[in-house]
Amino acid sequence: MIQAVSDHHFLNINDLTDVQINDLIELAERFKAGTAQVRLVRPVYAANLFFENSTRTHSSFQMAEKKLGIDLIGINPADSSVKKGESLGDTLKTLQAIGVDIAVIRHSQTGWYDQLTSDPNINLSLVNAGDGSGQHPSQTLLDLMTIHDEFGQFTGLNIGIIGDLAHSRVARSDAEILQRLGVNVFFAGPREWYPADFDQFGTYCDSIDDILPHLDVVMLLRVQLERLNQNAVAAFTPNEYYRTYGLSEERAQLMKQGAIIMHPAPVNRGVEIASSLVEAPKSRIFTQMRNGVFARMAILATLLNQRGLLEE
């Protein structure tokens, strides 16, 4: 078992070394192949706190926890004391006091964990299931696993991340680590949704048509209307977005042989991608979802090992 997390938390995959990331991918692959098994030294309890809606990430963590033998404490943040004004820190201390070992949290606040990790009274493990427009480390790990499954390595691959870059924690989390692993990263999408600091991770291109023939991976992003202001929502036209940035069947013909399509989902069919392409031979969208369970098993097992909760 590897030591791939620091301070018994898993918050930002970009804090890990290349070796630690490769070890996590290898462990996820072994869970997928059925060659890795773990046994707990005592009952372990986890709480999943999703302050934002989620189908894939929430259920994927639940499945990973069940497969590892972790008992879940059912909490709905909408019904919790947070609604009465309790801070997230005090909620975590409460869970810790009743015996919870791991808290998996999705929150709209970017960097929700920044103050919590320095609190000496919080000892349970924190897992970031997505923070605002910051990081989405478990999604990034499953994306890396999916790309590694396909190509066997990362160096020299051309990967295009296309769409709503400004509001996507997936884009930020993925772009940084992909660039570090030797990938040539390209961005495309509305210029007003392109953060200038992404220049350090790759190259922005005005036209999706210019880069498609060169890409090994076409990674599409969901348009996050819920994060736009009213004026931006009113100005957004799905048909115009699809015409300019969507992966249509005609555009898919520009992709080179062997290239794959990825999307973190949920997918807006007919906006970011033609409905017929979602389950097309080049698509790995549902493969990403399947890999998510094994990637999250690797994350949780590594945390459990670091806390001494796994048998040798």
Coordinates of C-alpha atoms in Angstrom, one line a residue:
M1 CA 0.0 0.0 0.0
I2 CA 1.3 3.4 -0.9
Q3 CA 1.6 6.6 1.1
A4 CA 0.1 9.0 -1.4
V5 CA -1.5 11.6 0.7
S6 CA -0.1 14.2 3.0
D7 CA -1.4 15.1 6.5
H8 CA -4.0 12.3 6.2
H9 CA -6.2 14.3 3.9
F10 CA -6.8 14.2 0.1
L11 CA -7.6 17.7 -1.0
N12 CA -5.5 18.7 -4.1
I13 CA -4.0 16.1 -6.4
N14 CA -1.5 18.7 -7.6
D15 CA 0.1 18.5 -4.1
L16 CA 1.2 14.9 -4.8
T17 CA 4.4 13.9 -6.5
D18 CA 4.4 12.2 -9.9
V19 CA 5.4 8.9 -8.2
Q20 CA 2.5 9.2 -5.8
I21 CA 0.1 9.9 -8.6
N22 CA 1.3 6.9 -10.6
D23 CA 1.1 4.7 -7.5
L24 CA -2.6 5.8 -7.0
I25 CA -3.4 5.0 -10.7
E26 CA -1.7 1.6 -10.3
L27 CA -3.7 0.9 -7.1
A28 CA -6.9 1.9 -8.8
E29 CA -6.1 -0.4 -11.7
R30 CA -5.5 -3.3 -9.3
F31 CA -8.9 -2.7 -7.6
K32 CA -10.4 -2.7 -11.1
A33 CA -8.7 -6.0 -12.0
G34 CA -9.7 -7.5 -8.7
T35 CA -6.1 -8.1 -7.6
A36 CA -6.1 -5.6 -4.7
Q37 CA -8.0 -6.4 -1.6
V38 CA -8.0 -4.7 1.8
R39 CA -9.1 -5.7 5.3
L40 CA -10.0 -3.2 8.0
V41 CA -8.5 -3.6 11.5
R42 CA -11.7 -2.3 13.1
P43 CA -15.1 -0.8 11.9
V44 CA -14.5 2.4 10.0
Y45 CA -17.1 5.1 9.5
A46 CA -17.4 7.8 6.8
A47 CA -19.8 10.7 6.3
N48 CA -20.4 12.2 2.8
L49 CA -21.4 15.9 3.0
F50 CA -22.5 17.1 -0.4
F51 CA -23.5 20.8 -0.1
E52 CA -23.9 20.9 -3.9
N53 CA -26.0 18.5 -6.0
S54 CA -24.1 15.5 -7.3
T55 CA -25.1 12.1 -8.8
R56 CA -21.9 10.7 -10.1
T57 CA -19.4 11.8 -7.5
H58 CA -21.7 11.1 -4.5
S59 CA -22.8 7.7 -5.6
S60 CA -19.3 6.8 -6.8
F61 CA -17.8 7.6 -3.4
Q62 CA -20.7 5.6 -1.7
M63 CA -19.9 2.6 -3.9
A64 CA -16.2 2.9 -3.2
E65 CA -16.8 3.1 0.5
K66 CA -19.1 0.0 0.4
K67 CA -16.6 -2.0 -1.6
L68 CA -13.9 -1.2 1.0
G69 CA -16.2 -2.2 3.9
I70 CA -16.6 1.3 5.3
D71 CA -19.8 2.0 7.2
L72 CA -21.6 5.2 6.1
I73 CA -23.3 7.7 8.4
G74 CA -26.2 9.2 6.5
I75 CA -26.3 13.0 6.6
N76 CA -28.2 15.3 4.4
P77 CA -26.6 18.8 4.6
A78 CA -29.9 20.3 3.8
D79 CA -31.3 18.9 7.1
S80 CA -28.1 19.4 9.1
S81 CA -27.2 22.0 11.8
V82 CA -25.3 23.9 9.2
K83 CA -28.7 25.3 8.2
K84 CA -29.0 26.6 11.8
G85 CA -25.7 28.5 11.5
E86 CA -23.3 25.9 12.6
S87 CA -19.8 26.2 11.0
L88 CA -18.4 23.5 8.8
G89 CA -15.6 23.1 11.3
D90 CA -18.0 22.5 14.2
T91 CA -20.0 20.0 12.1
L92 CA -16.8 18.1 11.4
K93 CA -15.8 18.1 15.1
T94 CA -19.3 16.7 15.9
L95 CA -18.9 13.9 13.4
Q96 CA -15.4 13.2 14.7
A97 CA -16.7 13.1 18.3
I98 CA -19.2 10.4 17.5
G99 CA -16.6 8.3 15.8
V100 CA -16.5 9.2 12.1
D101 CA -13.0 8.6 10.6
I102 CA -13.4 10.2 7.1
A103 CA -15.5 13.1 5.8
V104 CA -16.0 13.4 2.0
I105 CA -17.1 17.0 1.3
R106 CA -18.4 18.9 -1.8
H107 CA -18.9 22.6 -1.2
S108 CA -19.5 25.7 -3.3
Q109 CA -16.7 27.6 -1.5
T110 CA -13.4 27.4 -3.3
G111 CA -10.8 26.1 -0.8
W112 CA -13.4 25.2 1.9
Y113 CA -10.6 23.2 3.6
D114 CA -8.0 25.9 3.9
Q115 CA -8.7 26.8 7.5
L116 CA -9.8 23.4 8.6
T117 CA -6.5 21.6 8.0
S118 CA -4.7 23.9 10.4
D119 CA -7.2 23.3 13.2
P120 CA -5.5 21.0 15.7
N121 CA -8.9 19.8 16.9
I122 CA -9.9 18.3 13.6
N123 CA -8.3 14.9 13.2
L124 CA -10.6 13.0 10.9
S125 CA -9.5 12.7 7.3
L126 CA -10.9 15.2 4.8
V127 CA -11.5 14.2 1.2
N128 CA -12.3 17.0 -1.3
A129 CA -15.1 16.0 -3.6
G130 CA -15.1 19.3 -5.3
D131 CA -14.6 22.9 -4.0
G132 CA -16.2 25.8 -5.9
S133 CA -14.1 26.6 -9.0
G134 CA -11.0 25.2 -7.3
Q135 CA -10.1 21.6 -7.4
H136 CA -11.8 18.2 -8.1
P137 CA -9.0 15.8 -7.3
S138 CA -10.9 12.5 -7.4
Q139 CA -12.3 13.4 -10.8
T140 CA -8.8 14.3 -12.0
L141 CA -7.5 10.9 -10.8
L142 CA -10.2 9.0 -12.7
D143 CA -9.5 11.1 -15.7
L144 CA -5.8 10.3 -15.5
M145 CA -6.7 6.6 -15.0
T146 CA -8.9 6.7 -18.1
I147 CA -6.2 8.4 -20.2
H148 CA -3.6 6.0 -18.9
D149 CA -5.9 3.0 -19.7
E150 CA -6.0 4.2 -23.3
F151 CA -2.5 5.4 -24.0
G152 CA -0.3 3.7 -21.3
Q153 CA 1.4 7.0 -20.5
F154 CA 1.0 10.8 -20.7
T155 CA 4.2 12.3 -22.1
G156 CA 3.6 14.0 -25.5
L157 CA -0.1 13.5 -25.7
N158 CA -2.2 16.4 -27.1
I159 CA -5.3 17.0 -24.9
G160 CA -7.9 19.7 -25.6
I161 CA -10.1 21.0 -22.8
I162 CA -13.0 22.7 -24.3
G163 CA -15.9 24.7 -22.9
D164 CA -16.7 26.6 -19.7
L165 CA -13.2 26.8 -18.4
A166 CA -13.8 29.7 -16.0
H167 CA -16.2 27.8 -13.8
S168 CA -14.8 24.3 -14.1
R169 CA -12.8 22.9 -11.2
V170 CA -12.3 19.8 -13.4
A171 CA -10.5 22.0 -16.0
R172 CA -8.3 23.7 -13.4
S173 CA -7.5 20.5 -11.5
D174 CA -6.8 18.5 -14.7
A175 CA -4.9 21.1 -16.7
E176 CA -2.3 21.7 -14.0
I177 CA -1.4 18.0 -13.5
L178 CA -1.6 17.1 -17.2
Q179 CA 0.9 19.8 -18.1
R180 CA 3.2 18.6 -15.3
L181 CA 3.0 15.0 -16.6
G182 CA 4.2 16.1 -20.0
V183 CA 0.9 16.6 -21.9
N184 CA 0.5 19.3 -24.4
V185 CA -2.7 21.0 -23.2
F186 CA -4.9 23.1 -25.4
F187 CA -7.9 25.1 -24.4
A188 CA -10.9 26.3 -26.5
G189 CA -14.2 27.8 -25.6
P190 CA -15.8 31.3 -25.2
R191 CA -13.0 33.8 -24.6
E192 CA -15.0 35.4 -21.8
W193 CA -14.9 32.0 -20.1
Y194 CA -11.1 31.6 -20.3
P195 CA -9.2 32.5 -17.2
A196 CA -5.9 34.3 -18.0
D197 CA -4.0 32.2 -15.5
F198 CA -4.6 29.1 -17.6
D199 CA -1.9 30.3 -19.9
Q200 CA 0.6 28.7 -17.5
F201 CA -0.9 25.3 -18.2
G202 CA -1.5 25.3 -22.0
T203 CA -2.4 27.2 -25.1
Y204 CA -5.7 28.9 -25.9
C205 CA -7.1 28.4 -29.4
D206 CA -9.9 30.5 -30.9
S207 CA -11.3 27.7 -33.0
I208 CA -12.1 24.1 -31.9
D209 CA -11.9 23.1 -35.6
D210 CA -8.2 24.1 -35.7
I211 CA -7.2 21.8 -32.9
L212 CA -9.4 18.8 -33.3
P213 CA -7.3 17.0 -35.9
H214 CA -4.3 17.1 -33.6
L215 CA -5.8 15.9 -30.3
D216 CA -5.5 12.5 -28.7
V217 CA -8.2 13.4 -26.1
V218 CA -11.1 15.8 -26.6
M219 CA -12.2 16.7 -23.1
L220 CA -15.5 18.6 -23.1
L221 CA -16.9 20.5 -20.2
R222 CA -20.4 21.1 -19.0
V223 CA -21.7 24.7 -19.4
Q224 CA -22.4 25.7 -15.8
L225 CA -25.3 28.0 -16.1
E226 CA -25.9 27.9 -12.3
R227 CA -22.6 29.8 -11.8
L228 CA -23.4 32.5 -14.3
N229 CA -25.1 35.8 -13.4
Q230 CA -28.5 36.6 -14.7
N231 CA -27.3 38.7 -17.6
A232 CA -24.9 35.9 -18.8
V233 CA -27.7 33.3 -18.5
A234 CA -30.1 35.5 -20.5
A235 CA -27.5 36.0 -23.2
F236 CA -26.6 32.3 -23.4
T237 CA -28.0 30.5 -26.5
P238 CA -27.6 26.7 -26.5
N239 CA -27.8 26.5 -30.3
E240 CA -25.2 29.1 -30.8
Y241 CA -22.9 27.5 -28.3
Y242 CA -23.3 24.1 -30.0
R243 CA -22.6 25.6 -33.4
T244 CA -19.4 27.3 -32.2
Y245 CA -18.0 25.0 -29.6
G246 CA -20.0 21.8 -29.5
L247 CA -18.7 18.5 -30.7
S248 CA -21.0 17.7 -33.6
E249 CA -20.9 14.6 -35.7
E250 CA -19.3 16.7 -38.5
R251 CA -16.6 17.9 -36.1
A252 CA -16.0 14.4 -34.8
Q253 CA -15.0 13.5 -38.3
L254 CA -12.0 15.8 -37.9
M255 CA -10.7 13.7 -34.9
K256 CA -7.7 11.5 -35.7
Q257 CA -7.9 7.8 -35.5
G258 CA -7.4 6.5 -32.0
A259 CA -8.5 9.8 -30.4
I260 CA -11.1 9.6 -27.6
I261 CA -13.9 11.8 -26.2
M262 CA -14.1 12.6 -22.5
H263 CA -16.6 14.6 -20.4
P264 CA -16.9 14.8 -16.6
A265 CA -20.8 14.8 -17.0
P266 CA -23.6 15.5 -16.5
V267 CA -23.8 16.0 -20.2
N268 CA -25.9 18.6 -21.9
R269 CA -26.7 16.6 -25.1
G270 CA -26.9 18.8 -28.1
V271 CA -25.1 21.6 -26.4
E272 CA -21.6 20.4 -25.5
I273 CA -21.8 17.2 -27.6
A274 CA -24.1 15.6 -30.1
S275 CA -26.3 13.1 -28.4
S276 CA -25.2 10.4 -30.8
L277 CA -21.6 10.8 -29.7
V278 CA -22.1 10.3 -26.0
E279 CA -22.1 6.5 -26.4
A280 CA -20.1 6.4 -29.7
P281 CA -17.1 4.1 -30.1
K282 CA -14.7 7.0 -29.4
S283 CA -16.5 8.1 -26.2
R284 CA -15.1 7.2 -22.8
I285 CA -17.7 9.1 -20.9
F286 CA -19.2 6.0 -19.1
T287 CA -15.7 4.5 -18.8
Q288 CA -14.8 7.5 -16.8
M289 CA -17.8 6.9 -14.5
R290 CA -16.8 3.2 -14.0
N291 CA -13.2 4.1 -13.3
G292 CA -14.4 6.6 -10.7
V293 CA -15.3 3.9 -8.3
F294 CA -11.8 2.3 -8.5
A295 CA -10.0 5.7 -8.3
R296 CA -11.9 6.6 -5.2
M297 CA -11.3 3.2 -3.7
A298 CA -7.5 3.9 -4.2
I299 CA -7.8 7.3 -2.5
L300 CA -9.8 6.0 0.5
A301 CA -7.6 2.9 0.9
T302 CA -4.5 5.0 0.9
L303 CA -6.0 7.2 3.6
L304 CA -7.0 4.2 5.7
N305 CA -3.5 2.8 5.4
Q306 CA -2.0 6.1 6.5
R307 CA -4.3 6.0 9.6
G308 CA -3.3 2.5 10.4
L309 CA -6.7 1.1 9.7
L310 CA -5.7 -1.6 7.2
E311 CA -4.3 -5.0 8.1
E312 CA -0.8 -5.5 6.7

